[in-house]
mmCIF file of C-alpha atoms in Angstrom:
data_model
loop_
_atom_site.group_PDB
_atom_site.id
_atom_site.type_symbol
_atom_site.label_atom_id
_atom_site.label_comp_id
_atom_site.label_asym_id
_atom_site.label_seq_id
_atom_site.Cartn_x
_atom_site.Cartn_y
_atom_site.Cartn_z
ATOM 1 C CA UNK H 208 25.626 35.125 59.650
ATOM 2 C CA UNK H 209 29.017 35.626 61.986
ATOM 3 C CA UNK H 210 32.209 34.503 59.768
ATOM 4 C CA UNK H 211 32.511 31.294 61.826
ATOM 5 C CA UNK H 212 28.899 30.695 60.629
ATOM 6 C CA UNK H 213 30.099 30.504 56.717
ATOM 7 C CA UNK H 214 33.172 29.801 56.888
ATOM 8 C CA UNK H 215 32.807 26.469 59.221
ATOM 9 C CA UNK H 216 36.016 24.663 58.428
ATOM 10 C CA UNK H 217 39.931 24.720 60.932
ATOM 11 C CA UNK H 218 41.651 26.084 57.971
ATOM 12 C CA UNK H 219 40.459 27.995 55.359
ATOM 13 C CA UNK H 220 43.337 27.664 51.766
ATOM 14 C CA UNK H 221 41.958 30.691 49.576
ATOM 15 C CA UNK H 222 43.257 30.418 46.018
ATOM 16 C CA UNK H 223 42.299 31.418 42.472
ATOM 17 C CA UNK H 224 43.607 33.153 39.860
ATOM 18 C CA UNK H 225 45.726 36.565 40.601
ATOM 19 C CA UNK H 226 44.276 39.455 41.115
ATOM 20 C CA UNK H 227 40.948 38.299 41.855
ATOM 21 C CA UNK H 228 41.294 39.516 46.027
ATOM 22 C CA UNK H 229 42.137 36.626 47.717
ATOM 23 C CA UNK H 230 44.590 38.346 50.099
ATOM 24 C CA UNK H 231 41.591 40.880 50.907
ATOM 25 C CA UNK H 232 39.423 38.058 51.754
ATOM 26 C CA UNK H 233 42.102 36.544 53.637
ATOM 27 C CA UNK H 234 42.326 39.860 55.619
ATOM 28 C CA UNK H 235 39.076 40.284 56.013
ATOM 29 C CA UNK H 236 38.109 36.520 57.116
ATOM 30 C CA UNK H 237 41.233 36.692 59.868
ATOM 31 C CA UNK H 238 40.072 39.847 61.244
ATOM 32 C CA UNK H 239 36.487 38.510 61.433
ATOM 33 C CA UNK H 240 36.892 34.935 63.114
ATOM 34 C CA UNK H 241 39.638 37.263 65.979
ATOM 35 C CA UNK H 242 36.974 39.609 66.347
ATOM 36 C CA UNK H 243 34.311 36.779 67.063
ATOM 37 C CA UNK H 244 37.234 35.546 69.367
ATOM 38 C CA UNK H 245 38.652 32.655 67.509
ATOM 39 C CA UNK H 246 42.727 32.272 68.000
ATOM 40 C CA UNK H 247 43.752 32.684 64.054
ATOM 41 C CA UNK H 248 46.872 32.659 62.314
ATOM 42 C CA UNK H 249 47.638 33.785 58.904
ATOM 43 C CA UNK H 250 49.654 32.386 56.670
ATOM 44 C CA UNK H 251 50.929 34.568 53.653
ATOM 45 C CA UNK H 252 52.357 31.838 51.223
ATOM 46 C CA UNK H 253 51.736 33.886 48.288
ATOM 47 C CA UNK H 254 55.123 33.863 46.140
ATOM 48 C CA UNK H 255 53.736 35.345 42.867
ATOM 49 C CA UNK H 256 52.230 38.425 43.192
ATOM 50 C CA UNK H 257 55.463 41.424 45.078
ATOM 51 C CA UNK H 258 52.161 43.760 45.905
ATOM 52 C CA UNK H 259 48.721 42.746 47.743
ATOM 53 C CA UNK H 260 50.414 40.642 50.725
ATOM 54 C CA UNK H 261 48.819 40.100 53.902
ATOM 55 C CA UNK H 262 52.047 41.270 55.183
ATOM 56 C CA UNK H 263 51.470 44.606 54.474
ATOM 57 C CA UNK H 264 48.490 44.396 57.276
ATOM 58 C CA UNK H 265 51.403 43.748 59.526
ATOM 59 C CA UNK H 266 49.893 46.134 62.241
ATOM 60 C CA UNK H 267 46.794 45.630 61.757
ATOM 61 C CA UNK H 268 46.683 41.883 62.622
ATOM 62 C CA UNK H 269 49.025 42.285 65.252
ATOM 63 C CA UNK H 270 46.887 44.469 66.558
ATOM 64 C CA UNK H 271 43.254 42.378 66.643
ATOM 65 C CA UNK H 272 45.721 39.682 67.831
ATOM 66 C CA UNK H 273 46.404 37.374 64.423
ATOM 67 C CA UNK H 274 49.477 35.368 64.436
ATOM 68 C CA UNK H 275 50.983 35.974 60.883
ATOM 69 C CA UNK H 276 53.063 33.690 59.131
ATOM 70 C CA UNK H 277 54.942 35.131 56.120
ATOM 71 C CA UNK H 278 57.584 33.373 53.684
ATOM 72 C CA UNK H 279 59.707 36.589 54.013
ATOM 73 C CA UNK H 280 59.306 37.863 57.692
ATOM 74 C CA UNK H 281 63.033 39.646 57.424
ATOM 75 C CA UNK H 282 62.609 41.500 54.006
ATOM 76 C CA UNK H 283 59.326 42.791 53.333
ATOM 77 C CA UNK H 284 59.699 43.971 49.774
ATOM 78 C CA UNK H 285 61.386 40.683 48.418
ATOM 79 C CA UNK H 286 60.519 37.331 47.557
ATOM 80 C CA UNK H 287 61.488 34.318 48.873
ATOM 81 C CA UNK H 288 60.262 31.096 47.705
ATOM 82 C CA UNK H 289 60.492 28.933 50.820
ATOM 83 C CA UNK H 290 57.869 28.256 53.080
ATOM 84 C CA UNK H 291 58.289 29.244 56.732
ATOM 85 C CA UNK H 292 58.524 26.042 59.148
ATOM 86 C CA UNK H 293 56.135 27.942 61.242
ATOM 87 C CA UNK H 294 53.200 26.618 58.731
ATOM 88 C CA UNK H 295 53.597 23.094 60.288
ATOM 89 C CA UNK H 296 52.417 24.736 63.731
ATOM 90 C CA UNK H 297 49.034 26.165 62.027
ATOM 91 C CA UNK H 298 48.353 22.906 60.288
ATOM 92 C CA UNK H 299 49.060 20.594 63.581
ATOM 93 C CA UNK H 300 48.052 23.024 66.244
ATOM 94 C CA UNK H 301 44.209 22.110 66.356
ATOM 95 C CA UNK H 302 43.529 25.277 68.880
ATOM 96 C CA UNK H 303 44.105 27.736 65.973
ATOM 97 C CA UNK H 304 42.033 28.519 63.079
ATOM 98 C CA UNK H 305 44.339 29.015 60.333
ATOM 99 C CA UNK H 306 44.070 31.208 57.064
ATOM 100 C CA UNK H 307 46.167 30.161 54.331
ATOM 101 C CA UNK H 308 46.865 32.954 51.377
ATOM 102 C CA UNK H 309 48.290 31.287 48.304
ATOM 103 C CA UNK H 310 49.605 32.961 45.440
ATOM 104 C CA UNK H 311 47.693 33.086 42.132
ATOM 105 C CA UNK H 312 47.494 30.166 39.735
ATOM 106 C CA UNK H 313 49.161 26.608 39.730
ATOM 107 C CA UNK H 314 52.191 28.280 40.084
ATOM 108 C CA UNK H 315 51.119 30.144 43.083
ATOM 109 C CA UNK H 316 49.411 26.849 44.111
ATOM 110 C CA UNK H 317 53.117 25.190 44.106
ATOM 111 C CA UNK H 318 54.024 25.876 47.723
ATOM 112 C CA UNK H 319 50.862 23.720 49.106
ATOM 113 C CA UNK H 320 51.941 20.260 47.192
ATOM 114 C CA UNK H 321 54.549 19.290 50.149
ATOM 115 C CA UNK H 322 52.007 19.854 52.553
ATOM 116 C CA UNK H 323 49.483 18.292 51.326
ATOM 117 C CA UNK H 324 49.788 15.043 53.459
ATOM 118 C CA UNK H 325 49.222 16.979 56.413
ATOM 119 C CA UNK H 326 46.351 18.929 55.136
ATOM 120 C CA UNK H 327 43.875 16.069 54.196
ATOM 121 C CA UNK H 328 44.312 15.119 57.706
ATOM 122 C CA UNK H 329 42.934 18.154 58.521
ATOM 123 C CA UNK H 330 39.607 20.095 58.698
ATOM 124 C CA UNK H 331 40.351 22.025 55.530
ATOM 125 C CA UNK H 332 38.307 23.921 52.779
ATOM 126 C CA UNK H 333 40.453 24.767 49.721
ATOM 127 C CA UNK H 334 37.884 27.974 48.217
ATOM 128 C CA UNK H 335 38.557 29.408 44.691
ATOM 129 C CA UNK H 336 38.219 33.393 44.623
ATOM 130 C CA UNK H 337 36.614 34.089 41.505
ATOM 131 C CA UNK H 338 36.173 37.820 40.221
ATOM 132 C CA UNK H 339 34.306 38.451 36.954
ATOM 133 C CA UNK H 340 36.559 41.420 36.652
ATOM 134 C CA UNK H 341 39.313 39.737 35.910
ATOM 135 C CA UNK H 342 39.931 38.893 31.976
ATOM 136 C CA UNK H 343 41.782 35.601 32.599
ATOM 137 C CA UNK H 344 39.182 34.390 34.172
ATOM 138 C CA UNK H 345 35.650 36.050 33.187
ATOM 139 C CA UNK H 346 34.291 33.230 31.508
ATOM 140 C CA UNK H 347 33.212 29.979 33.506
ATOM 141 C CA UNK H 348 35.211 27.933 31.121
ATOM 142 C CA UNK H 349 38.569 29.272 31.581
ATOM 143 C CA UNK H 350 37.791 29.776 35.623
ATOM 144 C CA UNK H 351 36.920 26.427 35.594
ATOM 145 C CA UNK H 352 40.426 25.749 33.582
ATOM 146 C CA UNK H 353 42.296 27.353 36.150
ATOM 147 C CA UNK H 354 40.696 25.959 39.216
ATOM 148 C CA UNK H 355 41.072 22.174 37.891
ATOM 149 C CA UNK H 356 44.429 23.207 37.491
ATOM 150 C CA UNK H 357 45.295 24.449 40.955
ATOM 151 C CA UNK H 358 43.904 21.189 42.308
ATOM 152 C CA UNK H 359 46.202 19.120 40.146
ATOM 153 C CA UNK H 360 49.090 20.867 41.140
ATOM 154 C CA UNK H 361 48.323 20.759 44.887
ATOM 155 C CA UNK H 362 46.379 17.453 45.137
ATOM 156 C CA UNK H 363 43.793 18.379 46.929
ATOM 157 C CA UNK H 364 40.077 19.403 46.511
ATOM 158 C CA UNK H 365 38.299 22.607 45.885
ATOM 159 C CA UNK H 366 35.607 22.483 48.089
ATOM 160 C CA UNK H 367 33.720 25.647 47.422
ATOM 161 C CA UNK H 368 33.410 28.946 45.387
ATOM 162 C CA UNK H 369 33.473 32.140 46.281
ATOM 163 C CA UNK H 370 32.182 35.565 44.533
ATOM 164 C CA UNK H 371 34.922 38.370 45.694
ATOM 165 C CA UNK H 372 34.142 40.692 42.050
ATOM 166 C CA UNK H 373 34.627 44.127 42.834
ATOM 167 C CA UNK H 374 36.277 47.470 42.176
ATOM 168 C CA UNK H 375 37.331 47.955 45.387
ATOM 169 C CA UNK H 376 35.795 51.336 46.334
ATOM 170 C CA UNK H 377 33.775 51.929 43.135
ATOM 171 C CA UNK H 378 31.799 48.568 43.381
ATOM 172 C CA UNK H 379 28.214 48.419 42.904
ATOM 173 C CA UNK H 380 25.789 45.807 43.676
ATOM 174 C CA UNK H 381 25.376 45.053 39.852
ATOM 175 C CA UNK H 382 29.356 44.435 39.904
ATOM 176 C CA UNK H 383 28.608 41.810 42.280
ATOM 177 C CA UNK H 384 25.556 40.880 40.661
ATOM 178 C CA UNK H 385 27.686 40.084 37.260
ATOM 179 C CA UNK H 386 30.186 38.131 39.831
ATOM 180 C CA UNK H 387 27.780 35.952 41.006
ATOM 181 C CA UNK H 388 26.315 34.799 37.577
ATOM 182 C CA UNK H 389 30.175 33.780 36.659
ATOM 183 C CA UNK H 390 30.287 31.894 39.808
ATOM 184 C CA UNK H 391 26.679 30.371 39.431
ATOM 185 C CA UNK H 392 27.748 29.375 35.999
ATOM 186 C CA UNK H 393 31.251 27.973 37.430
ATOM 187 C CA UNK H 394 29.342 26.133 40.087
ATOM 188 C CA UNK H 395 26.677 24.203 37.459
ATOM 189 C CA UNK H 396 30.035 23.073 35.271
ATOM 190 C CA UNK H 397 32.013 21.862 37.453
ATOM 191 C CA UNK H 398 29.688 20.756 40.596
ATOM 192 C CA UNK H 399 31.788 22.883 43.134
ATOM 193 C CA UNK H 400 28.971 24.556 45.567
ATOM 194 C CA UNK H 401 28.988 28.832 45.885
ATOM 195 C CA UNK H 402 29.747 29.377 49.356
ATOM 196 C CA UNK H 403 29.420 33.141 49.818
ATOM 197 C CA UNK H 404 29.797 36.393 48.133
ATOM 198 C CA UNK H 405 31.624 39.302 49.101
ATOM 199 C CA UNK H 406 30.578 43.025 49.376
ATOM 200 C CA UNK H 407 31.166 46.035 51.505
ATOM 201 C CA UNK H 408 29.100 46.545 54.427
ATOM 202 C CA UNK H 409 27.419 49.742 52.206
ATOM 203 C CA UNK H 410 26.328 47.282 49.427
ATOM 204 C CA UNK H 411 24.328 44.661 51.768
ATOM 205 C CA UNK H 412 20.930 46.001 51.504
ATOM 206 C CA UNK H 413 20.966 45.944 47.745
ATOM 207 C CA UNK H 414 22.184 42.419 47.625
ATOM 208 C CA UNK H 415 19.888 40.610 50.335
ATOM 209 C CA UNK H 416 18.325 38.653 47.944
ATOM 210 C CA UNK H 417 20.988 36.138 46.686
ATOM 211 C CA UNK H 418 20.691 32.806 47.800
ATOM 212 C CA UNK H 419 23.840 32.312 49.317
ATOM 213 C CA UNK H 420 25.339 34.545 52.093
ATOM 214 C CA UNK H 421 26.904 37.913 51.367
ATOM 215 C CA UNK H 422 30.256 37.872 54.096
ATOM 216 C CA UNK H 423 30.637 41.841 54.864
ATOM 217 C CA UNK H 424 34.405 43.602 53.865
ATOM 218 C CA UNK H 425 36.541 46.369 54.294
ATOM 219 C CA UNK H 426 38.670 47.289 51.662
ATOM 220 C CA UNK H 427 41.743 47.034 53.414
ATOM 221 C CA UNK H 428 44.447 46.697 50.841
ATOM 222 C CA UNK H 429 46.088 49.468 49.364
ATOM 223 C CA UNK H 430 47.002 49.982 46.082
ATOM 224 C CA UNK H 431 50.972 49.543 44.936
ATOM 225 C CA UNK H 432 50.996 53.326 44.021
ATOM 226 C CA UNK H 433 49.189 54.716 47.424
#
């Protein structure tokens, strides 16, 4: 399935607890919809966590054509917690398809309440990243803590789940195996459909069997000490 093919909706709002990848799926998911020749913006709203940004990726999205939107476009190792008027052009400008990185938690979720009048009126999916790798949020009860907690915070509606666990270039297809039972659990508790997995192009074969679609990924953020 192309990316357009999964993920079907204008804007895509990835959220979830920190550190579970969202701003690698974000990455990933811009660079797919340019490549199948969608006009896409980024939008790096993520005020919480000063290392994986999409920002980083700078060159990279210039490059295959991505607008990015960033709440810090002067500085890039600070934080700024203001969110760049640009974001009104991404959620108005119907041409685009827009991909919104939010920080981590309700906290993270903060900078999406003012907009939220504007979103509803859009084509949006609000995903939670989950990633069974991450203690906060390894069992289905406290993922399912945090995720009715983002949507309280930004009014609006989670409308799917989806499986990023990994360890970056050490992941196996049992990693993502354990994953997708956390997110299968997740999804019977709270009602909130799986819409994909994640895995790196290497790992495909072994996971062709799930029931939901596997979207393909390059790991393509570095580590704060690289």
């Amino acid at each position: 399935m192309t990316a357009a093919e999964i993920f079907t909706h204008r804007l895509t709002i990835i959220t979830g607890h920190y550190g579970t990848g969202k701003t690698e799926l974000a990455v990933n998911l811009a660079l797919a919809l340019a490549g199948e020749g969608a006009r896409v913006a980024l939008a790096d709203l993520d005020n919480v966590n000063p290392y994986f940004r999409s920002r980083e990726r700078r060159a990279l999205l210039a490059e295959a054509g991505i607008r990015l939107i960033a709440t810090s476009q002067a500085c890039t190792d600070a934080d700024i917690p203001s969110v760049p008027a640009e974001l009104l052009a991404v959620l108005e400008d119907r041409t685009l398809r827009g991909v919104l990185d939010i920080g981590g938690d309700p906290v993270g979720a903060r900078v999406l309440a003012r907009f939220q009048p504007q979103i509803v009126r859009e084509d949006y999916q609000l995903l939670c990243v989950l990633n069974a790798n991450r203690p906060e949020v390894r069992t289905a009860e406290s993922a399912a803590v945090c995720l009715r907690s983002i949507e309280a915070t930004t009014g609006l509606t989670c409308s799917a789940l989806v499986n990023n666990t990994h360890l970056c270039g050490e992941t196996t297809p049992e990693d993502v195996r354990r994953g997708a039972a956390l997110t299968e659990a997740v999804s019977r508790g709270t009602g909130i459909p799986i819409l994909c997995h994640t895995a790196e192009t290497r790992l495909l074969p072994a996971l062709s069997d799930l029931k939901e679609p596997v979207f393909p990924i390059s790991i393509r953020m570095k580590k704060p000490w690289e």
